[in-house]
């Protein structure tokens, strides 16, 4: 859906206290650092390795592969809710540079979100609710924002399916790994505030996703992604495995319009399309990072949690 059909921000500007901002930054830094460490372990000695006993290949596109976790553990949130949604893993190669990929991923303002949405038919709305960090001449791709985005789903005009939307923190920057090699990294993690209550005729979904770009050669980039997505609906697992990685495009495909490859976020919209029964989600009385889909027992995805705090 093009930028001319982008819906208006339904929440307005999100006021954040200094305590709010500090805690949100702390969480994003920690999640970011853990994601980089996990990636370093993944590429390790001898290059990336995907254990077929843990991961089922569900889609290939050119030099990119998407995997679904075979036996997901039960993950428990701070509020006590449980989920067994499988993690996703993506590995691939594309042409270009890390800077090309980061330029594609970079959307710190509403206007850049709208421009990139013009390439993505399934995105009908989005907004930057708050800015926590802005780019500098020394670090031009660094950005930390709170965003809202809505996905159009097939048959959303019927009573069977409702569009999904997300409120999430996004952190983007380049960083050096322990060996001195520079990579680009972008993280998304769902978060809820009292001011961002669920909207009419939409279902609030959740995600926790990381993507990384690493230069392999003069014009070759490795693309890596991992994450967990809960579309907030009952899903037929066999359907998800079979159709969990179609050509549908979402948030990270905006970046990969530049990189010309698949994205770990391609699967998010597919998860949405596989959901046909809505489920209510509970919003805490204070701003919280929802960690329902993050578990220290999951080898391919591990992030810290930010509990409730006073704002």
Coordinates of N, CA and C in Angstrom, one line a residue, residues 4 10-11 46 104 134 170 189 253 288:
X4 N 0.7 7.3 -0.2 CA -0.5 8.2 -0.2 C -1.7 7.6 0.5
X10 N -2.6 7.2 15.0 CA -3.8 7.2 15.9 C -3.4 7.5 17.3
X11 N -2.2 7.7 17.7 CA -1.8 7.9 19.1 C -1.2 9.3 19.3
X46 N 34.9 -21.8 11.4 CA 34.4 -22.6 10.3 C 33.1 -22.1 9.6
X104 N 19.1 1.3 3.5 CA 17.7 0.8 3.2 C 16.9 0.6 4.5
X134 N 19.2 10.1 17.9 CA 19.3 10.5 16.5 C 20.7 10.3 15.9
X170 N 12.8 0.3 18.1 CA 13.7 0.0 17.0 C 15.0 0.6 17.3
X189 N 11.7 -4.8 19.0 CA 11.0 -5.5 20.1 C 9.7 -4.8 20.5
X253 N 11.7 -5.9 4.6 CA 11.8 -5.9 3.1 C 12.0 -4.5 2.6
X288 N 5.7 -1.4 29.4 CA 6.5 -2.7 29.6 C 7.1 -3.1 28.3

